[in-house]
Short mmCIF file of C-alpha atoms in Angstrom, two decimals:
data_model
loop_
_atom_site.label_atom_id
_atom_site.label_comp_id
_atom_site.label_asym_id
_atom_site.label_seq_id
_atom_site.Cartn_x
_atom_site.Cartn_y
_atom_site.Cartn_z
CA MET A 1 -17.23 11.25 -20.19
CA ASN A 2 -15.18 13.60 -18.10
CA ALA A 3 -14.79 16.09 -20.96
CA LEU A 4 -12.43 18.42 -19.09
CA GLN A 5 -9.86 15.70 -18.45
CA GLU A 6 -10.29 14.25 -21.92
CA HIS A 7 -9.09 17.52 -23.42
CA THR A 8 -6.43 18.44 -20.85
CA LEU A 9 -4.93 14.97 -20.30
CA PRO A 10 -4.36 12.88 -23.45
CA LEU A 11 -3.84 9.85 -21.20
CA TYR A 12 -7.49 9.97 -20.19
CA GLY A 13 -8.60 9.66 -23.81
CA LYS A 14 -6.16 6.79 -24.40
CA ILE A 15 -7.64 4.91 -21.44
CA VAL A 16 -11.18 5.36 -22.74
CA ASP A 17 -10.12 4.16 -26.19
CA LYS A 18 -8.35 1.17 -24.67
CA TYR A 19 -11.46 0.08 -22.78
CA HIS A 20 -13.64 0.30 -25.90
CA GLU A 21 -11.00 -1.60 -27.87
CA LEU A 22 -11.03 -4.44 -25.35
CA SER A 23 -14.82 -4.39 -25.14
CA ALA A 24 -15.11 -4.79 -28.90
CA LYS A 25 -13.07 -8.00 -28.74
CA ASP A 26 -14.84 -9.55 -25.74
CA ALA A 27 -17.84 -8.23 -23.81
CA PRO A 28 -16.54 -7.26 -20.33
CA PRO A 29 -18.16 -8.72 -17.20
CA LEU A 30 -20.57 -6.57 -15.23
CA ALA A 31 -17.92 -5.75 -12.63
CA ARG A 32 -15.59 -4.29 -15.25
CA GLN A 33 -18.39 -2.30 -16.90
CA SER A 34 -19.50 -0.86 -13.57
CA ALA A 35 -15.93 0.06 -12.61
CA PHE A 36 -15.25 1.77 -15.93
CA HIS A 37 -18.43 3.84 -15.73
CA LYS A 38 -17.38 4.83 -12.21
CA PHE A 39 -13.98 5.95 -13.49
CA GLN A 40 -15.62 7.92 -16.30
CA LEU A 41 -17.70 9.70 -13.68
CA LEU A 42 -14.75 10.42 -11.39
CA GLY A 43 -11.88 10.93 -13.82
CA PHE A 44 -8.41 11.40 -12.40
CA PRO A 45 -8.30 13.05 -8.97
CA THR A 46 -7.26 16.69 -8.60
CA ILE A 47 -6.52 18.87 -5.59
CA LYS A 48 -10.20 19.85 -5.66
CA ASN A 49 -10.98 16.35 -4.37
CA GLU A 50 -10.72 16.42 -0.58
CA ASP A 51 -8.77 13.14 -0.39
CA TRP A 52 -6.20 14.54 -2.84
CA LYS A 53 -6.02 18.06 -1.47
CA TYR A 54 -2.30 17.87 -0.70
CA THR A 55 -1.27 15.53 -3.52
CA ASN A 56 -1.20 17.11 -6.96
CA ILE A 57 -0.53 14.38 -9.53
CA THR A 58 -1.27 16.38 -12.69
CA ARG A 59 2.40 16.80 -13.61
CA PHE A 60 2.90 13.04 -13.48
CA LEU A 61 -0.12 12.37 -15.68
CA LYS A 62 1.10 14.62 -18.49
CA ASP A 63 3.81 12.16 -19.56
CA GLU A 64 3.20 9.71 -22.38
CA TYR A 65 2.57 6.10 -21.35
CA ALA A 66 1.99 2.88 -23.25
CA LEU A 67 -1.01 1.10 -21.74
CA GLU A 68 0.57 -2.33 -22.12
CA ALA A 69 3.57 -3.40 -20.07
CA PRO A 70 6.47 -4.99 -21.95
CA ALA A 71 6.91 -8.75 -21.52
CA VAL A 72 10.47 -9.12 -20.20
CA ASN A 73 12.45 -11.29 -17.81
CA ALA A 74 13.32 -10.13 -14.31
CA PRO A 75 16.86 -8.70 -14.16
CA ALA A 76 18.86 -10.73 -11.64
CA PRO A 77 20.27 -7.63 -9.86
CA LEU A 78 16.76 -6.38 -9.07
CA VAL A 79 15.71 -9.73 -7.63
CA ALA A 80 18.94 -9.78 -5.59
CA LYS A 81 18.24 -6.26 -4.33
CA ALA A 82 14.86 -7.36 -2.99
CA THR A 83 16.07 -10.65 -1.51
CA ILE A 84 16.12 -10.53 2.29
CA PRO A 85 19.27 -12.10 3.77
CA GLY A 86 18.65 -14.93 6.21
CA LEU A 87 14.90 -15.15 5.57
CA GLU A 88 13.53 -18.68 5.15
CA CYS A 89 10.58 -18.20 2.83
CA TYR A 90 8.68 -19.16 -0.28
CA ARG A 91 9.49 -16.66 -3.03
CA LEU A 92 7.54 -15.56 -6.08
CA VAL A 93 8.64 -12.96 -8.63
CA LEU A 94 6.16 -10.91 -10.64
CA VAL A 95 7.50 -8.93 -13.60
CA ASN A 96 5.38 -5.96 -14.61
CA GLY A 97 2.45 -7.46 -12.74
CA THR A 98 2.66 -10.99 -14.19
CA TRP A 99 3.77 -14.19 -12.44
CA ASN A 100 5.41 -16.93 -14.50
CA GLY A 101 4.07 -19.69 -12.22
CA GLU A 102 7.40 -20.53 -10.60
CA ALA A 103 7.91 -20.64 -6.83
CA VAL A 104 11.18 -20.98 -4.92
CA GLY A 105 11.46 -22.48 -1.44
CA GLY A 106 9.86 -25.88 -1.70
CA THR A 107 6.39 -27.35 -2.08
CA LEU A 108 3.61 -25.18 -0.70
CA PRO A 109 1.63 -26.63 2.24
CA LYS A 110 -1.64 -28.40 1.61
CA GLY A 111 -4.56 -26.01 1.28
CA ILE A 112 -2.52 -23.11 -0.13
CA ASP A 113 -3.57 -22.28 -3.69
CA ILE A 114 -1.60 -19.69 -5.68
CA ARG A 115 -2.58 -18.76 -9.23
CA ARG A 116 -2.42 -15.89 -11.65
CA THR A 117 -5.36 -13.56 -11.16
CA SER A 118 -6.38 -14.01 -14.80
CA GLU A 119 -6.78 -17.75 -14.14
CA ALA A 120 -8.55 -17.43 -10.76
CA ALA A 121 -11.08 -14.95 -12.16
CA LYS A 122 -12.39 -17.72 -14.44
CA ALA A 123 -12.72 -20.32 -11.66
CA PRO A 124 -16.36 -20.71 -10.47
CA GLU A 125 -15.28 -21.41 -6.88
CA TYR A 126 -13.57 -18.00 -6.68
CA ALA A 127 -16.22 -15.94 -8.46
CA GLY A 128 -17.21 -14.10 -5.28
CA PHE A 129 -13.79 -12.45 -5.05
CA PHE A 130 -14.28 -10.78 -8.43
CA SER A 131 -17.88 -9.64 -8.05
CA ASN A 132 -19.27 -6.17 -8.70
CA GLU A 133 -19.29 -5.51 -4.95
CA PHE A 134 -15.49 -5.35 -4.87
CA ALA A 135 -14.94 -3.59 -8.20
CA GLY A 136 -13.69 -0.39 -6.58
CA THR A 137 -15.33 2.97 -6.01
CA GLN A 138 -12.37 5.36 -5.89
CA HIS A 139 -10.59 6.93 -8.87
CA PHE A 140 -7.66 4.58 -9.30
CA ALA A 141 -9.34 1.56 -7.74
CA ALA A 142 -12.15 1.83 -10.28
CA LEU A 143 -9.67 2.22 -13.13
CA ASN A 144 -7.80 -0.87 -11.97
CA ALA A 145 -10.99 -2.92 -11.81
CA ALA A 146 -11.90 -1.84 -15.33
CA LEU A 147 -8.58 -2.49 -17.04
CA TYR A 148 -6.45 -4.89 -14.98
CA THR A 149 -4.99 -7.81 -16.88
CA ASP A 150 -3.28 -9.96 -14.25
CA GLY A 151 -1.81 -10.22 -10.77
CA LEU A 152 -1.51 -12.78 -8.00
CA PHE A 153 -4.29 -14.80 -6.38
CA ILE A 154 -3.63 -16.51 -3.04
CA HIS A 155 -6.18 -18.68 -1.25
CA ALA A 156 -5.69 -20.47 2.07
CA ALA A 157 -8.34 -23.10 2.72
CA PRO A 158 -9.92 -23.36 6.20
CA ASN A 159 -7.29 -24.36 8.81
CA ALA A 160 -4.45 -24.12 6.26
CA ALA A 161 -1.28 -22.25 7.16
CA LEU A 162 2.02 -21.27 5.64
CA ASP A 163 4.90 -22.80 7.58
CA LYS A 164 7.14 -19.88 6.52
CA PRO A 165 6.49 -16.45 4.98
CA LEU A 166 5.64 -15.92 1.34
CA HIS A 167 7.90 -13.26 -0.19
CA ILE A 168 6.43 -11.61 -3.28
CA ILE A 169 8.90 -9.55 -5.31
CA HIS A 170 7.31 -7.06 -7.70
CA VAL A 171 9.80 -6.13 -10.43
CA TYR A 172 9.04 -3.29 -12.85
CA THR A 173 11.29 -2.82 -15.85
CA GLY A 174 11.17 -1.82 -19.52
CA ASP A 175 12.69 0.35 -22.22
CA ARG A 176 9.78 2.79 -22.62
CA ASN A 177 7.23 4.62 -20.49
CA PHE A 178 4.36 2.32 -19.57
CA TRP A 179 1.35 1.99 -17.32
CA VAL A 180 0.61 -1.30 -15.52
CA GLN A 181 -2.38 -2.26 -13.37
CA PRO A 182 -1.88 -5.47 -11.39
CA ARG A 183 -4.80 -6.78 -9.35
CA HIS A 184 -4.12 -9.13 -6.44
CA VAL A 185 -6.61 -11.08 -4.34
CA TRP A 186 -5.68 -12.85 -1.11
CA ALA A 187 -8.10 -14.84 0.98
CA ALA A 188 -7.56 -16.61 4.30
CA GLY A 189 -10.30 -19.14 5.09
CA ARG A 190 -11.67 -19.86 8.54
CA ASN A 191 -8.83 -20.35 11.05
CA ALA A 192 -6.21 -20.07 8.27
CA GLU A 193 -2.89 -18.22 8.63
CA LEU A 194 -0.89 -16.30 6.05
CA SER A 195 2.32 -14.29 6.36
CA ILE A 196 3.07 -12.26 3.24
CA ILE A 197 5.96 -9.91 2.49
CA GLU A 198 5.88 -7.70 -0.59
CA SER A 199 8.90 -5.90 -2.04
CA THR A 200 8.57 -3.45 -4.93
CA VAL A 201 11.73 -2.76 -6.95
CA SER A 202 12.42 -1.28 -10.37
CA ILE A 203 15.06 -0.23 -12.83
CA SER A 204 16.27 3.34 -12.55
CA GLY A 205 16.74 5.65 -15.49
CA GLU A 206 14.70 7.30 -18.19
CA PRO A 207 11.51 5.23 -18.63
CA PHE A 208 8.65 6.41 -16.42
CA ILE A 209 6.64 3.53 -14.97
CA TRP A 210 3.18 4.08 -13.52
CA VAL A 211 1.96 1.26 -11.28
CA ASN A 212 -1.73 1.35 -10.32
CA SER A 213 -2.01 -1.64 -8.00
CA PHE A 214 -5.06 -3.02 -6.17
CA THR A 215 -5.00 -5.73 -3.50
CA GLY A 216 -8.23 -7.19 -2.12
CA ILE A 217 -7.77 -9.09 1.15
CA PHE A 218 -10.39 -11.31 2.78
CA ALA A 219 -9.91 -12.60 6.32
CA HIS A 220 -12.61 -15.10 7.27
CA PRO A 221 -13.58 -15.93 10.88
CA ASP A 222 -10.57 -16.65 13.16
CA ALA A 223 -8.10 -16.11 10.29
CA LYS A 224 -4.74 -14.41 10.84
CA LEU A 225 -2.89 -12.47 8.18
CA ASP A 226 0.46 -10.64 8.51
CA HIS A 227 1.30 -8.27 5.66
CA VAL A 228 4.60 -6.41 5.18
CA ASN A 229 4.76 -3.97 2.27
CA LEU A 230 8.25 -2.68 1.44
CA GLN A 231 8.44 0.02 -1.24
CA ILE A 232 11.98 0.59 -2.56
CA ALA A 233 11.31 1.37 -6.23
CA ALA A 234 13.51 3.86 -8.11
CA GLU A 235 12.69 7.54 -8.63
CA ASN A 236 11.21 7.04 -12.12
CA VAL A 237 8.29 5.03 -10.69
CA ARG A 238 4.87 6.45 -9.83
CA LEU A 239 3.28 4.01 -7.41
CA ILE A 240 -0.43 4.07 -6.59
CA SER A 241 -1.31 1.26 -4.19
CA HIS A 242 -4.85 0.52 -2.99
CA THR A 243 -5.38 -2.20 -0.36
CA SER A 244 -8.91 -3.13 0.69
CA VAL A 245 -9.21 -5.48 3.69
CA HIS A 246 -12.45 -7.24 4.68
CA GLN A 247 -12.39 -8.86 8.12
CA LYS A 248 -14.87 -11.31 9.60
CA LYS A 249 -15.48 -12.43 13.18
CA GLN A 250 -12.40 -12.78 15.41
CA SER A 251 -9.97 -12.32 12.51
CA LEU A 252 -6.61 -10.57 12.91
CA TYR A 253 -4.89 -8.42 10.29
CA ASN A 254 -1.46 -6.81 10.78
CA ASN A 255 -0.10 -4.41 8.17
CA TYR A 256 3.41 -2.91 8.07
CA THR A 257 4.05 -0.40 5.26
CA PHE A 258 7.55 0.96 4.65
CA THR A 259 8.29 3.59 2.02
CA LEU A 260 11.95 4.52 1.51
CA PRO A 261 13.62 7.15 -0.72
CA GLY A 262 13.08 6.40 -4.38
CA ALA A 263 9.75 6.49 -6.24
CA GLY A 264 8.89 10.06 -7.20
CA LEU A 265 5.22 9.58 -6.31
CA VAL A 266 3.79 7.13 -3.79
CA ARG A 267 0.14 7.03 -2.79
CA ASN A 268 -0.94 4.28 -0.38
CA ASP A 269 -4.67 3.87 0.21
CA LEU A 270 -5.21 1.28 2.93
CA GLN A 271 -8.75 0.50 4.04
CA ALA A 272 -9.60 -2.05 6.73
CA ARG A 273 -13.27 -2.89 7.21
CA LEU A 274 -14.09 -4.68 10.46
CA GLU A 275 -17.31 -6.25 9.25
CA GLU A 276 -18.08 -8.56 12.19
CA ASP A 277 -17.58 -8.48 15.95
CA HIS A 278 -14.38 -9.18 17.88
CA THR A 279 -12.04 -8.41 15.00
CA GLU A 280 -8.57 -6.94 15.52
CA THR A 281 -6.51 -4.70 13.23
CA HIS A 282 -3.01 -3.22 13.55
CA LEU A 283 -1.64 -0.74 11.01
CA TYR A 284 1.99 0.35 11.22
CA GLY A 285 3.73 2.63 8.74
CA LEU A 286 7.10 4.29 8.27
CA TYR A 287 7.92 6.69 5.46
CA LEU A 288 11.47 8.01 4.98
CA THR A 289 11.36 10.55 2.16
CA ALA A 290 14.12 12.38 0.27
CA GLY A 291 14.81 14.44 -2.85
CA ASP A 292 11.57 15.90 -4.22
CA GLN A 293 9.68 12.70 -3.44
CA LEU A 294 5.94 12.91 -2.68
CA VAL A 295 4.60 10.20 -0.36
CA ASP A 296 0.93 10.16 0.64
CA ASN A 297 -0.54 7.63 3.12
CA HIS A 298 -4.33 7.53 3.40
CA THR A 299 -5.86 5.01 5.80
CA LEU A 300 -9.39 4.11 6.83
CA VAL A 301 -10.32 1.83 9.73
CA ASP A 302 -14.04 1.17 9.45
CA HIS A 303 -15.54 -0.22 12.68
CA GLN A 304 -18.90 -1.69 11.73
CA LYS A 305 -19.67 -4.08 14.61
CA PRO A 306 -19.13 -4.17 18.41
CA HIS A 307 -16.19 -5.41 20.50
CA CYS A 308 -13.48 -4.68 17.94
CA PHE A 309 -9.98 -3.31 18.44
CA SER A 310 -7.74 -1.30 16.13
CA ASN A 311 -4.36 0.30 16.66
CA GLU A 312 -2.59 2.53 14.13
CA LEU A 313 0.87 4.08 14.33
CA TYR A 314 2.52 5.86 11.39
CA LYS A 315 5.85 7.66 11.54
CA GLY A 316 7.56 9.89 9.01
CA VAL A 317 11.12 11.14 8.56
CA LEU A 318 11.33 13.87 5.92
CA LEU A 319 14.58 14.88 4.26
CA GLU A 320 15.68 17.42 1.62
CA GLN A 321 12.76 18.87 -0.44
CA SER A 322 10.40 15.94 0.05
CA THR A 323 6.72 16.09 0.91
CA GLY A 324 4.78 13.76 3.16
CA VAL A 325 1.04 13.44 3.61
CA PHE A 326 -0.80 11.43 6.24
CA ASN A 327 -4.59 11.25 6.40
CA GLY A 328 -5.95 8.59 8.73
CA LYS A 329 -9.64 8.16 9.47
CA VAL A 330 -11.25 5.95 12.09
CA TYR A 331 -14.99 5.55 11.51
CA VAL A 332 -17.12 3.99 14.24
CA HIS A 333 -20.68 3.03 13.25
CA ARG A 334 -23.65 3.30 15.58
CA ASP A 335 -23.73 -0.48 16.04
CA ALA A 336 -20.02 -0.65 16.91
CA GLN A 337 -20.35 -0.36 20.69
CA LYS A 338 -17.39 -1.33 22.91
CA THR A 339 -14.94 -0.26 20.19
CA ASN A 340 -11.32 0.38 21.13
CA ALA A 341 -9.57 2.43 18.43
CA PHE A 342 -6.27 4.28 18.65
CA GLN A 343 -4.41 6.27 16.02
CA GLN A 344 -1.14 8.23 16.11
CA ASN A 345 1.01 9.96 13.49
CA ASN A 346 4.46 11.27 14.46
CA ASN A 347 6.81 13.13 12.10
CA LEU A 348 10.45 14.14 12.23
CA VAL A 349 11.18 16.94 9.75
CA ILE A 350 14.95 16.99 9.20
CA SER A 351 15.20 19.58 6.42
CA LYS A 352 13.92 23.16 6.39
CA LYS A 353 12.63 22.55 2.85
CA ALA A 354 10.67 19.39 3.63
CA THR A 355 6.94 19.56 4.38
CA ILE A 356 4.36 17.35 6.06
CA ASP A 357 0.57 17.56 6.05
CA SER A 358 -0.94 15.42 8.80
CA LYS A 359 -4.67 14.97 9.33
CA PRO A 360 -5.83 12.28 11.77
CA GLU A 361 -9.63 11.95 11.95
CA LEU A 362 -12.23 10.30 14.17
CA GLU A 363 -15.91 9.93 13.26
CA ILE A 364 -17.79 8.25 16.10
CA PHE A 365 -21.50 7.43 16.09
CA ALA A 366 -21.48 4.95 19.02
CA ASP A 367 -21.58 6.13 22.63
CA ASP A 368 -19.70 3.35 24.46
CA VAL A 369 -16.22 3.45 22.96
CA LYS A 370 -12.58 4.17 23.78
CA CYS A 371 -11.00 6.12 20.93
CA SER A 372 -8.09 8.51 20.62
CA HIS A 373 -5.97 10.08 17.91
CA GLY A 374 -3.05 12.46 17.68
CA SER A 375 -0.34 13.95 15.51
CA THR A 376 3.09 15.45 16.19
CA VAL A 377 5.62 17.27 14.01
CA GLY A 378 9.09 18.07 15.33
CA GLN A 379 12.82 18.16 14.79
CA PHE A 380 15.72 16.58 16.62
CA SER A 381 15.75 16.92 20.38
CA GLU A 382 18.67 19.21 21.18
CA ASP A 383 18.92 17.65 24.65
CA ALA A 384 19.25 14.17 23.15
CA LEU A 385 21.85 15.39 20.65
CA PHE A 386 23.83 17.06 23.43
CA TYR A 387 23.66 13.90 25.56
CA LEU A 388 25.06 11.73 22.74
CA ARG A 389 27.74 14.20 21.67
CA ALA A 390 28.87 14.66 25.27
CA ARG A 391 29.70 10.95 25.25
CA GLY A 392 32.03 11.24 22.29
CA ILE A 393 29.56 10.42 19.51
CA GLY A 394 29.96 12.56 16.39
CA GLU A 395 27.08 14.73 15.21
CA ALA A 396 26.29 12.66 12.11
CA SER A 397 26.34 9.41 14.10
CA ALA A 398 24.20 10.98 16.83
CA ARG A 399 21.56 12.06 14.31
CA ALA A 400 21.58 8.60 12.73
CA LEU A 401 21.04 7.01 16.14
CA LEU A 402 18.09 9.29 16.84
CA ILE A 403 16.47 8.52 13.49
CA ASN A 404 16.89 4.77 14.04
CA ALA A 405 15.44 5.12 17.54
CA PHE A 406 12.49 7.06 16.10
CA ALA A 407 11.83 4.31 13.54
CA PHE A 408 12.32 1.48 16.03
CA ASP A 409 8.71 1.68 17.25
CA ILE A 410 7.66 0.47 13.79
CA THR A 411 10.42 -1.97 12.85
CA ASP A 412 10.23 -3.61 16.26
CA LYS A 413 6.68 -4.75 15.51
CA ILE A 414 7.80 -7.01 12.65
CA LYS A 415 7.67 -10.67 13.65
CA HIS A 416 10.48 -11.95 11.43
CA ALA A 417 13.91 -10.81 12.67
CA PRO A 418 15.65 -10.99 9.25
CA VAL A 419 12.99 -8.68 7.78
CA ALA A 420 13.38 -6.16 10.61
CA ASP A 421 17.19 -6.27 10.30
CA TYR A 422 17.00 -5.77 6.54
CA ILE A 423 14.71 -2.75 6.85
CA ASN A 424 16.84 -1.21 9.59
CA GLN A 425 19.87 -1.52 7.30
CA LEU A 426 17.97 0.18 4.46
CA ILE A 427 16.98 3.01 6.80
CA SER A 428 20.58 3.48 7.97
CA HIS A 429 21.76 3.55 4.35
CA HIS A 430 19.49 6.49 3.57
CA ILE A 431 20.29 8.63 6.60
CA PRO A 432 22.33 11.61 5.33
CA VAL A 433 25.49 12.94 6.89
CA ASN A 434 24.34 16.49 6.21
CA HIS A 435 20.81 16.91 7.55
CA ALA A 436 20.19 20.52 6.57
CA GLY A 437 18.74 19.74 3.14
#
């Protein structure tokens, strides 16, 4: 055991006891055993871990949490908050990580199979998606693999396609502090197409809710998967989100991650592994932070084979006393010749009290590649402000226009106009009149 954390963080001991309690009732599969032993070895991350150098979570871990989420119904106002006006879609609502089996929007197309993760994990035809290989090797990913109870499983058979997006609304609510660990698995078969939008919402108030979420994504040859992740949970939520993408030959994966003011702690770990040749990956992110919010985006694009393309653009707007972290790594293996990989992180620091730590990285072991990366940190352009104000636009409106223009490079990439309009409205809502912070 990690004795130091067992004595300093009571939560660690509760997690160990919970695992042994579950094991006594039913012997856990090999994948769960392996993941738990990995977590015991790693413990919770600290700032001594390089990947957590700028993200100190100790103060969040000291609170008391129940390790079982309450079974409650989704409050209608939260579902309404997450509903995207004008979007034709299929809609599913998960409450505290559990889906009740209901879908809104009509009958799903042939070849699209959606189940609870707890059900899919027992199906022989889906056993490969829950194997030891994908149990998780990082702190929170390993913990999720060891103790998850449910989540959402989506499988698109070869050549199957959604005729409209699937909107997944994650609702977190309860009357006490609790910890929940949903595990989602999405797989697009050969030449299949999926378009998935996730929205995370929660009650606001006293209960602290810790969400340790894992999503495993599998894109088979020639598959296409669009993934929008919209994080608008309240300030009492601590959101740890790990997404692991495995891409095969000529597959395409597009990810759009938006984090808006709210959740006190957000950590997004997004890893895309280009496992076969001629794959394509696009990662876009926008984080608008406020209050004393801490938002950390860690990405990895792992080029393993030749003739692959990846493009990554993350932008941050930091307000008040908030903290942003961006760490993006592009890794090009020796066999990954003819790789094209681009990465850029741009930040607009509005408040004198806000901070950003940006660390783009390239590790290249092939010699015939085109790769670049960069990072910028700045404030408003005084020339642009002067130009707008000289045309009769007030200072507050001018600053709002500049922030929207800064974010436009990300929102413009979204393929569904109602989703882009909705996010732009949320961004405008959070732009302050007084920028000094």
